[in-house]
Amino acid sequence: MKRAAGRGASRVQAWFPTLIYRAPLSSGSGALALNRELLKEAAQLREFDRAGLSWSLKHYHGGYTSYGSMDRLQQFSSTFDQLRRRLDRHVQRFAQTQHWELGGRSLEMTDCWLNIMPRGTAHSFHLHPQAAVSGTYYLKTPRGTPGLKFEDPRLAMMMAAPPRSAEVAPEQRAHITYAARAGELILFESWLRHEVPPNPVSAERISISFNYHWL
Ligand SMILES: [Fe+2]
């Protein structure tokens, strides 16, 4: 945020940044092969995870998620564990940007689940209690599928604040949406509320979400 020019010695500075991390998972042919294998296992999971399909009927309208049935895929599948190893490196970098002192403990993936969103499926605003870092890795994001929308964490405390003008800089808006791009991941602190708006196109959006706890 730029400092606003003021009269005399007055000035405005921005404080308390909220950090959101985005990066390609990795480069090279290994990443492409891993994606192909993850997509193959995603299709198999949707076919065989009866408990997940019935959970999704109630809680993930129109789509499939393994959140209610198989939410530790990194322990279930060596392919997902390969993804976990790559994600670990990004989470370490994110921790460095946060200047976290982890002491003798580390950030470890505790949960990892699959999401398949056909047309109309959405995931309304929520956060991930107990975790330190949450994120999503995108496997398949056809044109027109929705991004990941974040909410200003102070919104609930703005009470009687007037609305902001349409010309406001992106970092001063109440929401910011990150486009979902296959092969990329997004990390954020788990207290940051976020949503995936309804998928408006018939093509499926496929992603893997996860939590890291400080253990
Ligand atoms: Fe989430």
PDB file of C-alpha atoms and ligand atoms in Angstrom:
ATOM      1  CA  MET A   1       0.000   0.000   0.000  1.00  0.00           C
ATOM      2  CA  LYS A   2       1.366   3.422  -0.943  1.00  0.00           C
ATOM      3  CA  ARG A   3       1.775   6.050   1.684  1.00  0.00           C
ATOM      4  CA  ALA A   4      -0.856   8.695   1.218  1.00  0.00           C
ATOM      5  CA  ALA A   5       0.500  12.228   1.028  1.00  0.00           C
ATOM      6  CA  GLY A   6      -0.868  14.324   3.844  1.00  0.00           C
ATOM      7  CA  ARG A   7      -0.554  17.769   5.306  1.00  0.00           C
ATOM      8  CA  GLY A   8       2.512  18.464   7.396  1.00  0.00           C
ATOM      9  CA  ALA A   9       4.113  15.369   8.893  1.00  0.00           C
ATOM     10  CA  SER A  10       1.068  13.134   8.776  1.00  0.00           C
ATOM     11  CA  ARG A  11       1.325   9.876   6.881  1.00  0.00           C
ATOM     12  CA  VAL A  12      -0.454   6.533   6.567  1.00  0.00           C
ATOM     13  CA  GLN A  13       1.269   3.164   6.690  1.00  0.00           C
ATOM     14  CA  ALA A  14      -0.137  -0.340   6.220  1.00  0.00           C
ATOM     15  CA  TRP A  15       0.283  -2.932   9.015  1.00  0.00           C
ATOM     16  CA  PHE A  16      -0.748  -6.524   9.768  1.00  0.00           C
ATOM     17  CA  PRO A  17      -0.368  -8.101   6.346  1.00  0.00           C
ATOM     18  CA  THR A  18      -2.139 -11.365   5.505  1.00  0.00           C
ATOM     19  CA  LEU A  19       0.202 -13.564   3.485  1.00  0.00           C
ATOM     20  CA  ILE A  20      -1.080 -15.821   0.720  1.00  0.00           C
ATOM     21  CA  TYR A  21       1.442 -18.032  -1.099  1.00  0.00           C
ATOM     22  CA  ARG A  22       1.079 -19.258  -4.652  1.00  0.00           C
ATOM     23  CA  ALA A  23       3.604 -21.345  -6.633  1.00  0.00           C
ATOM     24  CA  PRO A  24       3.910 -24.076  -9.219  1.00  0.00           C
ATOM     25  CA  LEU A  25       4.270 -27.414  -7.402  1.00  0.00           C
ATOM     26  CA  SER A  26       7.516 -28.119  -9.226  1.00  0.00           C
ATOM     27  CA  SER A  27       8.950 -28.090 -12.696  1.00  0.00           C
ATOM     28  CA  GLY A  28      10.019 -30.909 -14.972  1.00  0.00           C
ATOM     29  CA  SER A  29       8.558 -34.104 -16.322  1.00  0.00           C
ATOM     30  CA  GLY A  30       8.275 -35.647 -12.852  1.00  0.00           C
ATOM     31  CA  ALA A  31       5.568 -33.146 -11.963  1.00  0.00           C
ATOM     32  CA  LEU A  32       3.563 -33.974 -15.089  1.00  0.00           C
ATOM     33  CA  ALA A  33       3.791 -37.684 -14.380  1.00  0.00           C
ATOM     34  CA  LEU A  34       2.705 -37.125 -10.777  1.00  0.00           C
ATOM     35  CA  ASN A  35      -0.297 -35.099 -11.962  1.00  0.00           C
ATOM     36  CA  ARG A  36      -1.335 -37.832 -14.352  1.00  0.00           C
ATOM     37  CA  GLU A  37      -1.150 -40.429 -11.594  1.00  0.00           C
ATOM     38  CA  LEU A  38      -3.064 -38.213  -9.142  1.00  0.00           C
ATOM     39  CA  LEU A  39      -5.816 -37.688 -11.728  1.00  0.00           C
ATOM     40  CA  LYS A  40      -6.013 -41.431 -12.293  1.00  0.00           C
ATOM     41  CA  GLU A  41      -6.341 -42.093  -8.564  1.00  0.00           C
ATOM     42  CA  ALA A  42      -8.881 -39.281  -8.245  1.00  0.00           C
ATOM     43  CA  ALA A  43     -11.137 -41.030 -10.753  1.00  0.00           C
ATOM     44  CA  GLN A  44     -10.684 -44.337  -8.912  1.00  0.00           C
ATOM     45  CA  LEU A  45     -11.493 -42.777  -5.560  1.00  0.00           C
ATOM     46  CA  ARG A  46     -14.705 -41.290  -6.852  1.00  0.00           C
ATOM     47  CA  GLU A  47     -15.685 -44.634  -8.271  1.00  0.00           C
ATOM     48  CA  PHE A  48     -14.995 -46.737  -5.194  1.00  0.00           C
ATOM     49  CA  ASP A  49     -15.466 -44.432  -2.191  1.00  0.00           C
ATOM     50  CA  ARG A  50     -19.122 -45.206  -1.468  1.00  0.00           C
ATOM     51  CA  ALA A  51     -18.998 -43.561   1.969  1.00  0.00           C
ATOM     52  CA  GLY A  52     -17.551 -40.420   0.406  1.00  0.00           C
ATOM     53  CA  LEU A  53     -20.181 -40.333  -2.296  1.00  0.00           C
ATOM     54  CA  SER A  54     -22.969 -40.535   0.234  1.00  0.00           C
ATOM     55  CA  TRP A  55     -21.278 -37.889   2.457  1.00  0.00           C
ATOM     56  CA  SER A  56     -20.944 -35.657  -0.613  1.00  0.00           C
ATOM     57  CA  LEU A  57     -24.643 -36.039  -1.424  1.00  0.00           C
ATOM     58  CA  LYS A  58     -25.434 -34.300   1.855  1.00  0.00           C
ATOM     59  CA  HIS A  59     -22.548 -31.865   2.175  1.00  0.00           C
ATOM     60  CA  TYR A  60     -21.048 -31.236  -1.274  1.00  0.00           C
ATOM     61  CA  HIS A  61     -24.019 -30.911  -3.518  1.00  0.00           C
ATOM     62  CA  GLY A  62     -23.492 -32.322  -7.005  1.00  0.00           C
ATOM     63  CA  GLY A  63     -19.809 -33.055  -6.507  1.00  0.00           C
ATOM     64  CA  TYR A  64     -17.500 -35.512  -4.790  1.00  0.00           C
ATOM     65  CA  THR A  65     -15.113 -34.911  -1.923  1.00  0.00           C
ATOM     66  CA  SER A  66     -13.283 -37.458   0.195  1.00  0.00           C
ATOM     67  CA  TYR A  67     -13.311 -35.001   3.134  1.00  0.00           C
ATOM     68  CA  GLY A  68     -15.939 -36.966   5.056  1.00  0.00           C
ATOM     69  CA  SER A  69     -14.564 -40.427   4.320  1.00  0.00           C
ATOM     70  CA  MET A  70     -10.874 -40.459   3.347  1.00  0.00           C
ATOM     71  CA  ASP A  71      -9.226 -37.296   4.614  1.00  0.00           C
ATOM     72  CA  ARG A  72      -5.706 -38.695   5.069  1.00  0.00           C
ATOM     73  CA  LEU A  73      -4.922 -39.620   1.500  1.00  0.00           C
ATOM     74  CA  GLN A  74      -1.190 -39.069   2.105  1.00  0.00           C
ATOM     75  CA  GLN A  75      -1.282 -42.133   4.375  1.00  0.00           C
ATOM     76  CA  PHE A  76      -3.453 -44.170   2.049  1.00  0.00           C
ATOM     77  CA  SER A  77      -1.655 -43.684  -1.259  1.00  0.00           C
ATOM     78  CA  SER A  78       2.051 -43.477  -2.102  1.00  0.00           C
ATOM     79  CA  THR A  79       1.131 -41.102  -4.950  1.00  0.00           C
ATOM     80  CA  PHE A  80      -0.496 -38.682  -2.524  1.00  0.00           C
ATOM     81  CA  ASP A  81       2.487 -39.112  -0.225  1.00  0.00           C
ATOM     82  CA  GLN A  82       4.768 -38.027  -3.094  1.00  0.00           C
ATOM     83  CA  LEU A  83       2.610 -34.929  -3.397  1.00  0.00           C
ATOM     84  CA  ARG A  84       2.943 -34.435   0.379  1.00  0.00           C
ATOM     85  CA  ARG A  85       6.748 -34.460   0.128  1.00  0.00           C
ATOM     86  CA  ARG A  86       6.662 -31.734  -2.534  1.00  0.00           C
ATOM     87  CA  LEU A  87       4.117 -29.683  -0.603  1.00  0.00           C
ATOM     88  CA  ASP A  88       6.273 -29.912   2.552  1.00  0.00           C
ATOM     89  CA  ARG A  89       8.960 -27.817   0.842  1.00  0.00           C
ATOM     90  CA  HIS A  90       6.480 -25.088  -0.048  1.00  0.00           C
ATOM     91  CA  VAL A  91       5.066 -25.047   3.473  1.00  0.00           C
ATOM     92  CA  GLN A  92       8.619 -24.596   4.810  1.00  0.00           C
ATOM     93  CA  ARG A  93       9.077 -21.598   2.517  1.00  0.00           C
ATOM     94  CA  PHE A  94       5.740 -20.176   3.614  1.00  0.00           C
ATOM     95  CA  ALA A  95       6.797 -20.586   7.264  1.00  0.00           C
ATOM     96  CA  GLN A  96       9.997 -18.665   6.481  1.00  0.00           C
ATOM     97  CA  THR A  97       8.044 -15.782   4.946  1.00  0.00           C
ATOM     98  CA  GLN A  98       5.936 -15.712   8.125  1.00  0.00           C
ATOM     99  CA  HIS A  99       9.115 -15.650  10.273  1.00  0.00           C
ATOM    100  CA  TRP A 100       7.678 -18.400  12.433  1.00  0.00           C
ATOM    101  CA  GLU A 101       9.863 -19.841  15.200  1.00  0.00           C
ATOM    102  CA  LEU A 102       8.916 -23.515  15.122  1.00  0.00           C
ATOM    103  CA  GLY A 103      11.208 -24.516  18.003  1.00  0.00           C
ATOM    104  CA  GLY A 104      11.659 -28.282  18.184  1.00  0.00           C
ATOM    105  CA  ARG A 105       8.377 -28.871  16.396  1.00  0.00           C
ATOM    106  CA  SER A 106       7.544 -28.935  12.712  1.00  0.00           C
ATOM    107  CA  LEU A 107       4.669 -28.295  10.364  1.00  0.00           C
ATOM    108  CA  GLU A 108       3.274 -31.629   9.268  1.00  0.00           C
ATOM    109  CA  MET A 109       0.497 -32.592   6.912  1.00  0.00           C
ATOM    110  CA  THR A 110      -2.351 -34.048   8.940  1.00  0.00           C
ATOM    111  CA  ASP A 111      -5.208 -34.115   6.435  1.00  0.00           C
ATOM    112  CA  CYS A 112      -5.366 -34.336   2.677  1.00  0.00           C
ATOM    113  CA  TRP A 113      -8.509 -34.870   0.639  1.00  0.00           C
ATOM    114  CA  LEU A 114      -9.812 -34.772  -2.903  1.00  0.00           C
ATOM    115  CA  ASN A 115     -12.435 -32.425  -4.372  1.00  0.00           C
ATOM    116  CA  ILE A 116     -14.227 -32.850  -7.696  1.00  0.00           C
ATOM    117  CA  MET A 117     -16.588 -30.026  -8.607  1.00  0.00           C
ATOM    118  CA  PRO A 118     -18.879 -30.344 -11.617  1.00  0.00           C
ATOM    119  CA  ARG A 119     -21.216 -27.545 -12.686  1.00  0.00           C
ATOM    120  CA  GLY A 120     -23.072 -25.968  -9.772  1.00  0.00           C
ATOM    121  CA  THR A 121     -20.944 -27.402  -6.957  1.00  0.00           C
ATOM    122  CA  ALA A 122     -19.655 -24.795  -4.487  1.00  0.00           C
ATOM    123  CA  HIS A 123     -17.916 -24.628  -1.131  1.00  0.00           C
ATOM    124  CA  SER A 124     -19.167 -21.700   0.930  1.00  0.00           C
ATOM    125  CA  PHE A 125     -17.008 -19.537   3.241  1.00  0.00           C
ATOM    126  CA  HIS A 126     -15.213 -21.491   5.938  1.00  0.00           C
ATOM    127  CA  LEU A 127     -11.912 -21.807   7.766  1.00  0.00           C
ATOM    128  CA  HIS A 128      -9.883 -24.768   9.008  1.00  0.00           C
ATOM    129  CA  PRO A 129      -9.900 -24.827  12.831  1.00  0.00           C
ATOM    130  CA  GLN A 130      -6.903 -26.293  14.717  1.00  0.00           C
ATOM    131  CA  ALA A 131      -4.574 -26.275  11.687  1.00  0.00           C
ATOM    132  CA  ALA A 132      -1.741 -23.768  11.114  1.00  0.00           C
ATOM    133  CA  VAL A 133      -1.442 -23.810   7.337  1.00  0.00           C
ATOM    134  CA  SER A 134      -4.053 -24.883   4.809  1.00  0.00           C
ATOM    135  CA  GLY A 135      -3.960 -24.987   1.076  1.00  0.00           C
ATOM    136  CA  THR A 136      -5.027 -26.473  -2.195  1.00  0.00           C
ATOM    137  CA  TYR A 137      -3.199 -28.021  -5.105  1.00  0.00           C
ATOM    138  CA  TYR A 138      -4.980 -27.847  -8.454  1.00  0.00           C
ATOM    139  CA  LEU A 139      -5.085 -30.901 -10.684  1.00  0.00           C
ATOM    140  CA  LYS A 140      -7.576 -29.873 -13.325  1.00  0.00           C
ATOM    141  CA  THR A 141      -8.952 -26.377 -13.870  1.00  0.00           C
ATOM    142  CA  PRO A 142     -10.739 -26.085 -17.219  1.00  0.00           C
ATOM    143  CA  ARG A 143     -11.483 -22.607 -18.541  1.00  0.00           C
ATOM    144  CA  GLY A 144     -14.298 -20.918 -16.639  1.00  0.00           C
ATOM    145  CA  THR A 145     -13.999 -22.940 -13.428  1.00  0.00           C
ATOM    146  CA  PRO A 146     -13.913 -20.796 -10.283  1.00  0.00           C
ATOM    147  CA  GLY A 147     -10.912 -19.611  -8.296  1.00  0.00           C
ATOM    148  CA  LEU A 148     -10.356 -19.432  -4.548  1.00  0.00           C
ATOM    149  CA  LYS A 149     -11.932 -16.397  -2.904  1.00  0.00           C
ATOM    150  CA  PHE A 150     -10.503 -14.995   0.339  1.00  0.00           C
ATOM    151  CA  GLU A 151     -12.174 -12.626   2.759  1.00  0.00           C
ATOM    152  CA  ASP A 152     -10.549  -9.771   4.684  1.00  0.00           C
ATOM    153  CA  PRO A 153     -10.135 -11.342   8.154  1.00  0.00           C
ATOM    154  CA  ARG A 154     -11.157  -8.042   9.784  1.00  0.00           C
ATOM    155  CA  LEU A 155     -14.482  -7.861   7.973  1.00  0.00           C
ATOM    156  CA  ALA A 156     -16.543  -8.921  10.992  1.00  0.00           C
ATOM    157  CA  MET A 157     -14.987  -6.102  13.037  1.00  0.00           C
ATOM    158  CA  MET A 158     -15.663  -3.315  10.552  1.00  0.00           C
ATOM    159  CA  MET A 159     -19.119  -2.764  12.074  1.00  0.00           C
ATOM    160  CA  ALA A 160     -20.110   0.774  11.049  1.00  0.00           C
ATOM    161  CA  ALA A 161     -17.365   1.336   8.453  1.00  0.00           C
ATOM    162  CA  PRO A 162     -18.506   3.008   5.216  1.00  0.00           C
ATOM    163  CA  PRO A 163     -18.093   0.979   2.019  1.00  0.00           C
ATOM    164  CA  ARG A 164     -14.960   1.430  -0.089  1.00  0.00           C
ATOM    165  CA  SER A 165     -15.046   2.941  -3.540  1.00  0.00           C
ATOM    166  CA  ALA A 166     -14.816   0.784  -6.645  1.00  0.00           C
ATOM    167  CA  GLU A 167     -11.368   2.211  -7.467  1.00  0.00           C
ATOM    168  CA  VAL A 168      -9.753   0.944  -4.270  1.00  0.00           C
ATOM    169  CA  ALA A 169      -6.444  -0.927  -4.666  1.00  0.00           C
ATOM    170  CA  PRO A 170      -6.785  -4.747  -4.614  1.00  0.00           C
ATOM    171  CA  GLU A 171      -5.084  -5.096  -1.225  1.00  0.00           C
ATOM    172  CA  GLN A 172      -7.701  -2.833   0.377  1.00  0.00           C
ATOM    173  CA  ARG A 173     -10.704  -4.743  -0.939  1.00  0.00           C
ATOM    174  CA  ALA A 174     -12.859  -6.969   1.258  1.00  0.00           C
ATOM    175  CA  HIS A 175     -12.290  -9.992  -0.986  1.00  0.00           C
ATOM    176  CA  ILE A 176      -9.602 -11.253  -3.308  1.00  0.00           C
ATOM    177  CA  THR A 177      -9.933 -14.168  -5.704  1.00  0.00           C
ATOM    178  CA  TYR A 178      -6.994 -16.286  -6.820  1.00  0.00           C
ATOM    179  CA  ALA A 179      -7.532 -18.026 -10.152  1.00  0.00           C
ATOM    180  CA  ALA A 180      -7.202 -21.798  -9.867  1.00  0.00           C
ATOM    181  CA  ARG A 181      -4.443 -23.058 -12.173  1.00  0.00           C
ATOM    182  CA  ALA A 182      -3.629 -26.721 -12.691  1.00  0.00           C
ATOM    183  CA  GLY A 183      -0.128 -27.526 -11.454  1.00  0.00           C
ATOM    184  CA  GLU A 184      -0.120 -24.690  -8.912  1.00  0.00           C
ATOM    185  CA  LEU A 185      -0.746 -24.589  -5.208  1.00  0.00           C
ATOM    186  CA  ILE A 186      -2.022 -21.918  -2.855  1.00  0.00           C
ATOM    187  CA  LEU A 187      -1.142 -21.755   0.861  1.00  0.00           C
ATOM    188  CA  PHE A 188      -2.658 -19.562   3.566  1.00  0.00           C
ATOM    189  CA  GLU A 189      -3.016 -19.452   7.325  1.00  0.00           C
ATOM    190  CA  SER A 190      -5.854 -21.726   8.401  1.00  0.00           C
ATOM    191  CA  TRP A 191      -7.841 -18.964  10.144  1.00  0.00           C
ATOM    192  CA  LEU A 192      -8.341 -17.111   6.852  1.00  0.00           C
ATOM    193  CA  ARG A 193     -11.890 -17.553   5.588  1.00  0.00           C
ATOM    194  CA  HIS A 194     -12.244 -18.660   1.984  1.00  0.00           C
ATOM    195  CA  GLU A 195     -14.752 -20.102  -0.431  1.00  0.00           C
ATOM    196  CA  VAL A 196     -15.061 -21.639  -3.865  1.00  0.00           C
ATOM    197  CA  PRO A 197     -18.005 -20.057  -5.713  1.00  0.00           C
ATOM    198  CA  PRO A 198     -20.311 -22.353  -7.723  1.00  0.00           C
ATOM    199  CA  ASN A 199     -18.700 -23.835 -10.809  1.00  0.00           C
ATOM    200  CA  PRO A 200     -20.540 -22.162 -13.728  1.00  0.00           C
ATOM    201  CA  VAL A 201     -19.262 -24.485 -16.488  1.00  0.00           C
ATOM    202  CA  SER A 202     -19.913 -28.145 -17.243  1.00  0.00           C
ATOM    203  CA  ALA A 203     -16.219 -29.101 -17.065  1.00  0.00           C
ATOM    204  CA  GLU A 204     -15.049 -30.533 -13.741  1.00  0.00           C
ATOM    205  CA  ARG A 205     -12.622 -28.732 -11.479  1.00  0.00           C
ATOM    206  CA  ILE A 206     -10.387 -31.149  -9.573  1.00  0.00           C
ATOM    207  CA  SER A 207      -8.251 -30.188  -6.597  1.00  0.00           C
ATOM    208  CA  ILE A 208      -6.566 -31.602  -3.507  1.00  0.00           C
ATOM    209  CA  SER A 209      -6.871 -29.719  -0.229  1.00  0.00           C
ATOM    210  CA  PHE A 210      -4.782 -30.208   2.905  1.00  0.00           C
ATOM    211  CA  ASN A 211      -3.980 -29.025   6.401  1.00  0.00           C
ATOM    212  CA  TYR A 212      -0.661 -28.730   8.202  1.00  0.00           C
ATOM    213  CA  HIS A 213      -0.530 -28.723  11.996  1.00  0.00           C
ATOM    214  CA  TRP A 214       2.338 -27.485  14.156  1.00  0.00           C
ATOM    215  CA  LEU A 215       3.353 -30.741  15.876  1.00  0.00           C
TER     216      LEU A 215
HETATM  217 FE    FE B   1     -11.030 -24.792   2.743  1.00  0.00          FE
END
